[in-house]
Short mmCIF file of C-alpha atoms and ligand atoms in Angstrom, two decimals:
data_model
loop_
_atom_site.label_atom_id
_atom_site.label_comp_id
_atom_site.label_asym_id
_atom_site.label_seq_id
_atom_site.Cartn_x
_atom_site.Cartn_y
_atom_site.Cartn_z
CA MET E 1 124.73 -2.23 64.47
CA ASN E 2 123.41 1.34 63.74
CA LEU E 3 123.71 3.76 66.73
CA LEU E 4 122.39 7.40 67.34
CA ILE E 5 124.83 9.46 69.66
CA THR E 6 124.05 12.43 71.18
CA GLY E 7 127.16 14.27 72.67
CA ALA E 8 129.54 12.49 70.33
CA THR E 9 131.77 15.60 69.95
CA GLY E 10 132.81 15.57 73.74
CA PHE E 11 135.35 13.80 75.61
CA ILE E 12 133.47 10.49 76.30
CA GLY E 13 131.64 10.62 73.15
CA ARG E 14 134.56 10.81 70.74
CA HIS E 15 136.15 7.59 72.71
CA LEU E 16 132.55 5.98 72.21
CA CYS E 17 132.59 6.69 68.59
CA ALA E 18 136.16 5.24 68.29
CA HIS E 19 135.42 2.10 70.16
CA LEU E 20 132.26 1.23 68.22
CA THR E 21 133.30 2.18 64.52
CA ALA E 22 136.74 0.20 65.51
CA GLN E 23 134.09 -2.77 66.02
CA HIS E 24 132.41 -2.01 62.44
CA HIS E 25 129.18 -0.57 64.12
CA THR E 26 127.83 2.70 62.31
CA VAL E 27 127.33 5.71 64.20
CA VAL E 28 124.95 8.72 63.34
CA ALA E 29 126.21 11.79 65.56
CA LEU E 30 123.42 14.25 66.51
CA MET E 31 125.58 17.50 66.14
CA ARG E 32 124.59 21.08 66.78
CA ARG E 33 127.40 21.84 64.28
CA PRO E 34 127.31 19.02 61.54
CA HIS E 35 129.92 20.92 59.23
CA GLU E 36 132.20 19.59 61.92
CA LEU E 37 132.03 16.13 61.11
CA PRO E 38 135.43 15.88 59.50
CA ASN E 39 137.03 17.32 62.80
CA LEU E 40 135.18 14.52 64.73
CA GLN E 41 135.91 12.02 62.04
CA ALA E 42 139.56 12.95 62.26
CA SER E 43 139.80 12.75 65.93
CA VAL E 44 137.76 9.25 65.82
CA TYR E 45 140.81 8.26 63.61
CA SER E 46 143.48 9.34 66.03
CA LEU E 47 141.88 7.05 68.92
CA GLY E 48 141.96 4.10 66.49
CA GLY E 49 138.49 3.96 65.29
CA ARG E 50 136.93 4.43 61.47
CA GLY E 51 135.59 8.03 60.92
CA THR E 52 133.99 7.24 57.74
CA LEU E 53 131.30 5.00 59.82
CA ILE E 54 130.23 8.03 61.46
CA LYS E 55 127.42 10.27 59.84
CA ALA E 56 125.99 13.62 61.33
CA ILE E 57 122.30 14.60 61.75
CA SER E 58 121.58 18.18 62.38
CA GLY E 59 120.17 18.55 66.04
CA ASP E 60 120.10 20.52 69.38
CA LEU E 61 118.94 19.06 72.71
CA ALA E 62 117.69 22.47 73.46
CA LYS E 63 115.15 23.14 70.66
CA PRO E 64 111.63 21.81 70.28
CA LYS E 65 111.66 18.11 68.77
CA LEU E 66 115.26 18.15 69.11
CA GLY E 67 115.75 20.52 65.99
CA ILE E 68 115.48 17.30 63.64
CA THR E 69 114.31 18.13 60.04
CA GLU E 70 115.36 15.13 58.27
CA SER E 71 113.98 11.62 58.43
CA LEU E 72 116.23 9.10 60.53
CA ALA E 73 117.22 5.67 58.73
CA GLU E 74 116.61 2.77 60.93
CA VAL E 75 118.43 3.00 64.19
CA ASP E 76 119.07 -0.16 66.78
CA ALA E 77 119.73 2.06 69.88
CA ILE E 78 120.08 5.60 70.80
CA ILE E 79 123.09 6.63 73.24
CA HIS E 80 122.53 9.74 75.12
CA LEU E 81 125.67 11.29 76.10
CA GLY E 82 124.87 15.16 75.55
CA ALA E 83 124.54 17.58 78.25
CA ARG E 84 125.55 20.91 79.15
CA PHE E 85 128.46 19.96 81.53
CA ALA E 86 129.88 22.73 83.79
CA TRP E 87 129.78 24.38 87.15
CA GLN E 88 127.88 27.33 87.37
CA LEU E 89 125.33 26.84 84.77
CA GLU E 90 122.26 28.92 84.49
CA TYR E 91 119.04 27.30 85.67
CA GLU E 92 117.36 27.61 81.96
CA SER E 93 120.37 26.20 79.99
CA ALA E 94 120.51 23.26 82.24
CA TYR E 95 117.11 22.72 82.71
CA THR E 96 116.11 23.05 78.78
CA THR E 97 119.16 20.85 77.30
CA ASN E 98 119.62 18.40 80.29
CA VAL E 99 116.21 17.75 81.24
CA GLU E 100 114.10 18.56 78.41
CA GLY E 101 116.42 17.58 75.60
CA SER E 102 116.63 13.83 77.83
CA LEU E 103 113.03 13.54 77.76
CA ALA E 104 112.67 14.50 73.86
CA ILE E 105 115.61 11.83 73.42
CA ALA E 106 113.56 9.38 75.52
CA GLU E 107 110.50 10.23 73.43
CA LEU E 108 112.51 9.56 70.10
CA ALA E 109 113.42 6.04 71.29
CA ARG E 110 109.80 5.20 71.89
CA GLU E 111 108.90 6.39 68.44
CA LEU E 112 111.76 4.56 66.90
CA GLY E 113 110.97 1.29 69.06
CA CYS E 114 114.56 1.00 69.86
CA ARG E 115 116.77 0.57 73.22
CA LEU E 116 117.95 3.88 75.02
CA VAL E 117 121.38 3.93 76.72
CA PHE E 118 120.82 6.79 78.93
CA ILE E 119 124.00 8.23 80.60
CA SER E 120 123.27 9.74 83.89
CA GLY E 121 125.74 9.83 86.88
CA PHE E 122 126.99 7.96 90.01
CA MET E 123 125.57 10.37 92.60
CA LEU E 124 121.98 8.88 91.68
CA GLU E 125 123.18 5.91 93.81
CA ASN E 126 124.02 8.11 97.17
CA LEU E 127 120.58 7.81 98.31
CA GLN E 128 121.50 9.55 101.63
CA HIS E 129 122.71 12.49 99.48
CA LEU E 130 119.37 12.68 97.42
CA ASN E 131 117.41 12.45 100.55
CA GLN E 132 119.34 15.46 101.99
CA LEU E 133 118.61 17.04 98.90
CA GLY E 134 114.99 16.48 99.13
CA ILE E 135 114.74 14.15 96.62
CA ASN E 136 112.58 10.80 96.75
CA PRO E 137 113.56 8.84 93.60
CA ALA E 138 110.47 6.73 93.67
CA GLN E 139 108.25 10.05 93.46
CA PRO E 140 110.42 12.79 91.42
CA GLU E 141 107.12 14.52 90.75
CA ARG E 142 107.06 15.34 94.63
CA THR E 143 110.44 17.39 94.69
CA ASN E 144 111.07 20.70 94.66
CA TRP E 145 113.44 21.09 92.01
CA ARG E 146 114.14 24.73 92.30
CA LYS E 147 115.44 24.07 95.63
CA VAL E 148 118.02 21.00 94.58
CA TYR E 149 119.08 23.38 91.76
CA ARG E 150 119.85 26.18 94.25
CA HIS E 151 121.60 23.59 96.50
CA ALA E 152 123.36 21.04 94.44
CA GLY E 153 124.01 23.49 91.43
CA ALA E 154 122.29 23.51 88.23
CA TYR E 155 124.66 20.64 86.42
CA GLU E 156 124.19 18.06 89.19
CA ALA E 157 120.59 18.83 89.83
CA SER E 158 119.49 18.78 86.21
CA LYS E 159 121.26 15.50 85.64
CA LEU E 160 119.32 13.99 88.79
CA GLU E 161 115.95 15.57 87.58
CA ALA E 162 116.71 14.17 84.11
CA ALA E 163 117.32 10.73 85.18
CA LEU E 164 114.52 10.63 87.58
CA LYS E 165 111.95 11.88 84.93
CA VAL E 166 113.11 9.60 82.31
CA ARG E 167 112.94 6.53 84.43
CA SER E 168 109.09 7.64 85.10
CA PHE E 169 108.54 8.08 81.00
CA ALA E 170 110.41 4.40 80.78
CA ALA E 171 108.28 2.74 83.01
CA LYS E 172 105.04 4.20 81.74
CA THR E 173 105.86 3.76 78.24
CA ALA E 174 107.53 0.26 79.02
CA LEU E 175 110.57 1.74 76.95
CA ASP E 176 113.75 -0.71 76.51
CA MET E 177 116.27 1.60 78.55
CA VAL E 178 119.27 0.96 80.28
CA GLU E 179 120.75 3.78 82.60
CA VAL E 180 124.80 3.79 82.79
CA GLN E 181 125.89 5.77 85.96
CA PRO E 182 129.46 6.75 85.61
CA ALA E 183 131.83 7.87 88.41
CA THR E 184 134.16 10.90 87.61
CA VAL E 185 135.69 10.20 84.19
CA ALA E 186 139.70 9.60 84.32
CA GLY E 187 141.85 9.72 81.21
CA HIS E 188 142.30 6.64 79.13
CA SER E 189 144.26 3.87 81.09
CA HIS E 190 146.87 3.48 78.26
CA THR E 191 147.28 6.99 77.12
CA GLY E 192 146.03 8.92 80.03
CA GLU E 193 144.15 11.28 77.31
CA LEU E 194 141.98 13.71 79.31
CA ASP E 195 140.00 16.73 78.15
CA ALA E 196 141.09 20.04 79.68
CA ALA E 197 137.47 20.69 80.88
CA GLN E 198 137.35 17.50 82.66
CA PRO E 199 136.93 17.69 86.53
CA LEU E 200 139.94 15.41 86.97
CA PHE E 201 141.99 17.28 84.63
CA GLN E 202 141.26 20.47 86.52
CA LEU E 203 141.88 18.87 90.09
CA ILE E 204 145.68 18.04 88.55
CA ASP E 205 145.95 21.62 87.17
CA ASN E 206 145.17 22.92 90.86
CA LEU E 207 147.57 20.46 92.41
CA SER E 208 150.21 21.44 89.56
CA ARG E 209 149.35 25.40 90.11
CA GLY E 210 149.95 25.07 93.88
CA ARG E 211 146.41 25.58 94.78
CA LEU E 212 145.66 22.60 96.79
CA ALA E 213 147.59 23.10 99.82
CA LEU E 214 145.23 21.05 101.88
CA VAL E 215 143.24 17.92 101.11
CA PRO E 216 139.52 18.39 101.08
CA GLY E 217 137.64 16.43 103.68
CA THR E 218 139.10 13.39 106.02
CA SER E 219 141.31 10.36 105.22
CA GLU E 220 138.23 8.44 104.39
CA HIS E 221 137.00 11.00 101.58
CA TRP E 222 137.45 9.86 98.02
CA LEU E 223 136.41 10.79 94.36
CA PRO E 224 134.97 7.91 92.69
CA LEU E 225 136.67 7.36 89.21
CA THR E 226 136.51 5.35 86.30
CA THR E 227 138.49 5.20 82.86
CA VAL E 228 137.26 6.67 79.75
CA ASP E 229 138.01 3.20 77.69
CA HIS E 230 136.29 1.19 80.37
CA LEU E 231 133.35 3.51 80.40
CA VAL E 232 132.86 3.52 76.63
CA ALA E 233 133.35 -0.66 76.65
CA LEU E 234 130.44 -0.61 79.29
CA ILE E 235 128.24 1.29 77.24
CA THR E 236 128.95 -0.38 74.41
CA ALA E 237 127.74 -3.53 75.60
CA ALA E 238 124.69 -2.00 77.25
CA ALA E 239 123.59 -0.87 73.70
CA ILE E 240 124.42 -4.30 72.14
CA ALA E 241 124.00 -6.90 74.72
CA LYS E 242 120.64 -8.83 74.83
CA ASN E 243 120.24 -9.04 78.56
CA VAL E 244 120.92 -6.03 80.54
CA PRO E 245 120.56 -4.89 84.02
CA GLU E 246 118.12 -1.73 84.29
CA ARG E 247 121.31 0.26 85.91
CA LEU E 248 124.75 -0.19 85.52
CA LEU E 249 127.06 1.74 88.05
CA CYS E 250 130.45 2.28 86.38
CA LEU E 251 132.89 3.10 89.23
CA ASP E 252 135.99 1.84 90.45
CA SER E 253 135.63 0.86 94.07
CA ASP E 254 139.51 0.63 94.04
CA THR E 255 139.72 4.36 93.47
CA PRO E 256 142.24 5.45 96.12
CA THR E 257 141.31 7.88 98.79
CA LEU E 258 141.49 11.53 97.68
CA GLN E 259 144.71 12.07 99.80
CA GLN E 260 146.32 9.24 98.03
CA MET E 261 145.03 9.96 94.45
CA LEU E 262 146.86 13.43 94.95
CA ALA E 263 149.93 11.73 96.05
CA LEU E 264 149.77 9.80 92.86
CA VAL E 265 149.23 12.70 90.91
CA GLY E 266 151.99 14.55 92.81
CA GLY E 267 154.45 11.63 91.84
CA SER E 268 153.80 11.48 88.26
CA ILE E 269 154.42 15.41 87.84
CA GLY E 270 157.01 15.77 90.26
CA VAL E 271 154.55 18.27 92.81
CA LYS E 272 154.58 17.82 96.43
CA PRO E 273 151.05 16.33 97.44
CA PRO E 274 149.37 17.90 100.36
CA ARG E 275 149.16 15.94 103.59
CA ARG E 276 146.98 17.93 106.00
CA TYR E 277 143.08 17.98 105.67
CA VAL E 278 140.16 21.18 105.37
CA PRO E 279 136.80 19.83 106.71
CA ILE E 280 134.27 20.22 103.52
CA PRO E 281 132.16 22.61 105.48
CA VAL E 282 135.06 24.81 105.88
CA LEU E 283 136.14 24.91 102.26
CA ARG E 284 132.44 25.14 101.31
CA ALA E 285 132.16 28.46 103.48
CA LEU E 286 135.50 29.83 102.22
CA LEU E 287 134.18 29.22 98.48
CA SER E 288 131.07 31.11 99.28
CA ILE E 289 133.15 34.31 99.40
CA PRO E 290 132.88 36.25 95.91
CA GLY E 291 135.62 35.90 93.99
CA ILE E 292 137.23 32.84 95.91
CA PRO E 293 136.11 29.96 93.54
CA LYS E 294 137.40 31.44 90.36
CA LEU E 295 140.74 32.37 92.46
CA MET E 296 140.99 28.63 93.51
CA ASN E 297 139.57 27.11 90.31
CA THR E 298 137.11 25.40 92.65
CA TYR E 299 133.35 25.25 92.76
CA PRO E 300 131.30 24.53 95.83
CA GLU E 301 129.12 22.17 93.46
CA ALA E 302 132.14 20.29 92.84
CA LEU E 303 132.76 19.22 96.52
CA ASN E 304 129.55 17.05 96.27
CA PHE E 305 131.25 14.28 94.40
CA ILE E 306 133.94 13.87 97.06
CA GLN E 307 132.64 11.83 99.78
CA THR E 308 132.84 8.97 102.27
CA LYS E 309 129.89 6.97 101.03
CA ARG E 310 131.31 3.19 99.66
CA PHE E 311 128.89 1.78 96.41
CA ASP E 312 127.49 -1.70 95.95
CA THR E 313 128.78 -2.34 92.20
CA SER E 314 127.62 -6.15 92.12
CA ILE E 315 125.30 -5.94 89.59
CA THR E 316 127.78 -4.17 87.35
CA ASP E 317 130.51 -6.51 88.33
CA GLN E 318 128.10 -9.87 87.20
CA PHE E 319 127.36 -8.07 84.09
CA LEU E 320 131.25 -7.09 83.43
CA GLU E 321 132.22 -10.56 84.07
CA HIS E 322 129.40 -12.14 81.68
CA GLN E 323 130.58 -9.60 79.02
CA GLU E 324 134.30 -10.68 79.80
CA LEU E 325 135.17 -6.78 80.20
CA LEU E 326 138.03 -6.07 82.92
CA ARG E 327 138.41 -3.14 84.76
CA PRO E 328 141.74 -1.26 84.16
CA GLU E 329 143.87 -0.57 87.09
CA ILE E 330 142.71 2.85 88.01
CA GLY E 331 145.83 3.64 89.94
CA LEU E 332 148.02 3.36 86.73
CA ALA E 333 145.32 5.24 84.81
CA ILE E 334 145.61 8.18 87.55
CA GLU E 335 149.23 8.38 86.84
CA ALA E 336 148.77 8.11 82.98
CA SER E 337 146.30 10.92 83.29
CA ALA E 338 148.75 13.24 85.27
CA ARG E 339 151.40 12.41 82.84
CA TRP E 340 149.05 13.41 79.76
CA TYR E 341 148.31 16.62 81.78
CA GLN E 342 152.05 17.29 82.11
CA GLN E 343 152.72 16.92 78.31
CA SER E 344 149.77 18.97 77.14
CA ALA E 345 150.97 21.53 79.70
CA LEU E 346 154.45 21.47 78.06
CA ASP E 347 152.76 21.15 74.48
CA LYS E 348 150.81 24.66 75.38
CA ARG E 349 153.80 26.47 76.44
CA ARG E 350 155.79 25.45 73.48
CA ALA E 351 153.10 26.26 71.52
N1 NAP L 401 132.87 13.38 82.34
C1 NAP L 401 132.52 13.03 83.45
O1 NAP L 401 133.35 12.96 84.41
C2 NAP L 401 131.09 12.40 83.54
C3 NAP L 401 131.14 11.76 84.74
C4 NAP L 401 129.38 11.37 84.90
C5 NAP L 401 128.35 11.71 83.84
N2 NAP L 401 129.05 12.17 82.87
C6 NAP L 401 127.61 12.18 81.89
O2 NAP L 401 128.31 11.71 80.39
C7 NAP L 401 128.10 12.64 79.34
C8 NAP L 401 129.07 13.18 78.61
O3 NAP L 401 129.90 13.75 79.45
P1 NAP L 401 131.23 14.44 78.79
O4 NAP L 401 132.35 14.61 79.77
O5 NAP L 401 131.88 13.61 77.43
O6 NAP L 401 130.78 15.66 78.23
P2 NAP L 401 131.46 17.00 77.39
O7 NAP L 401 132.95 16.58 76.78
O8 NAP L 401 131.34 18.37 78.02
O9 NAP L 401 130.52 16.74 75.94
C9 NAP L 401 129.21 17.44 76.15
C10 NAP L 401 128.52 16.87 74.77
O10 NAP L 401 127.21 17.34 74.46
C11 NAP L 401 126.95 17.98 73.41
N3 NAP L 401 126.06 19.09 73.75
C12 NAP L 401 125.86 20.19 74.73
N4 NAP L 401 124.69 20.79 74.57
C13 NAP L 401 124.27 20.10 73.41
C14 NAP L 401 122.89 20.93 72.99
N5 NAP L 401 122.22 21.62 73.17
N6 NAP L 401 122.53 19.71 71.70
C15 NAP L 401 123.31 18.58 71.56
N7 NAP L 401 124.36 18.48 72.10
C16 NAP L 401 124.84 18.98 72.96
C17 NAP L 401 128.28 18.73 73.31
O11 NAP L 401 128.36 19.16 71.67
P3 NAP L 401 128.84 20.41 71.15
O12 NAP L 401 130.11 19.53 70.25
O13 NAP L 401 127.70 20.88 70.30
O14 NAP L 401 129.44 21.38 72.36
C18 NAP L 401 129.16 17.48 73.61
O15 NAP L 401 129.20 16.28 72.31
C19 NAP L 401 127.15 13.73 80.26
O16 NAP L 401 125.70 13.65 80.01
C20 NAP L 401 127.68 13.90 81.46
O17 NAP L 401 126.70 14.43 82.45
C21 NAP L 401 130.07 12.82 82.80
#
């Protein structure tokens, strides 16, 4: 198949390109800096893929009509990963890239008559959380989005707004769309490879540097995870399989609680993990003090992802079984990610 991918240069995107090209699929990467294609091809090779099967097309999610000027060859599916992904984003930038850019990609899929695999996030399945933010998923147009951006932060709010508006667009235009909803992404289950900008890497870094003296939440709180290799295998199946459910929640229900996870990480990097807890509202209040988030390298909006809710993954489980895809053991993947972190810190010091 020939797949158009946005966000190909990102953490998930590079692994996805490696997975797809290793299976002989061809990839057209929509890139803001297409002259950097050789770097992407090299990193795809290092991840076990075939870099020569990737081409680049110049484009920008934040530009009108995606900034695409050349005509596109036949595309079998679009996989939309591209997004501004960071805490403390400005409203304008998050809205333009994540919401308007996603709607433009959905329109492109409609014009090309191909499937859209849209990557949202697992918080779309926490209906109580959506309700607390004032979002009714069935009627996104009735939501006071500015308020949601203030409460949830621009990254999460823009991802929620984009997903709900793209769902409405797909329903109105009968677009063939699959929404993949990833949990927080852990490193590769074998190598532990994880980008430094990823939230789990930041959490490990905080533990390593002694910034995590207390566990956020209670003994029930957890940060649901999935591994990057499992996620890209699921995305690939979502793009290629004939019968795919409308939504696939990519989340490992066996992810340990946050305290147990920190113990696994601590054991792997030789750091004593915290045992006592700090209630989330107390931590949130502390992080509202100017300067503290930067000092602690923790932002209030990141706390939304740490929760007690358990998720129903039965629809995805059936699809995985049908596709003969197995979830890697998440505890081992957490330990591999922690070892990757430690090795990259060592390499950085040596350099
Ligand atoms: N990682 C997670 O834990 C997680 C969990 C749930 C959902 N997700 C979703 O998964 C997707 C990919 O995440 P990731 O972790 O791979 O993110 P990432 O490493 O930050 O990569 C983001 C990608 O988006 C591209 N991008 C940003 N702005 C763009 C623009 N204006 N036009 C075109 N491309 C643009 C970047 O390209 P440049 O090279 O040009 O910067 C990069 O390729 C995102 O939609 C994210 O919301 C991630």
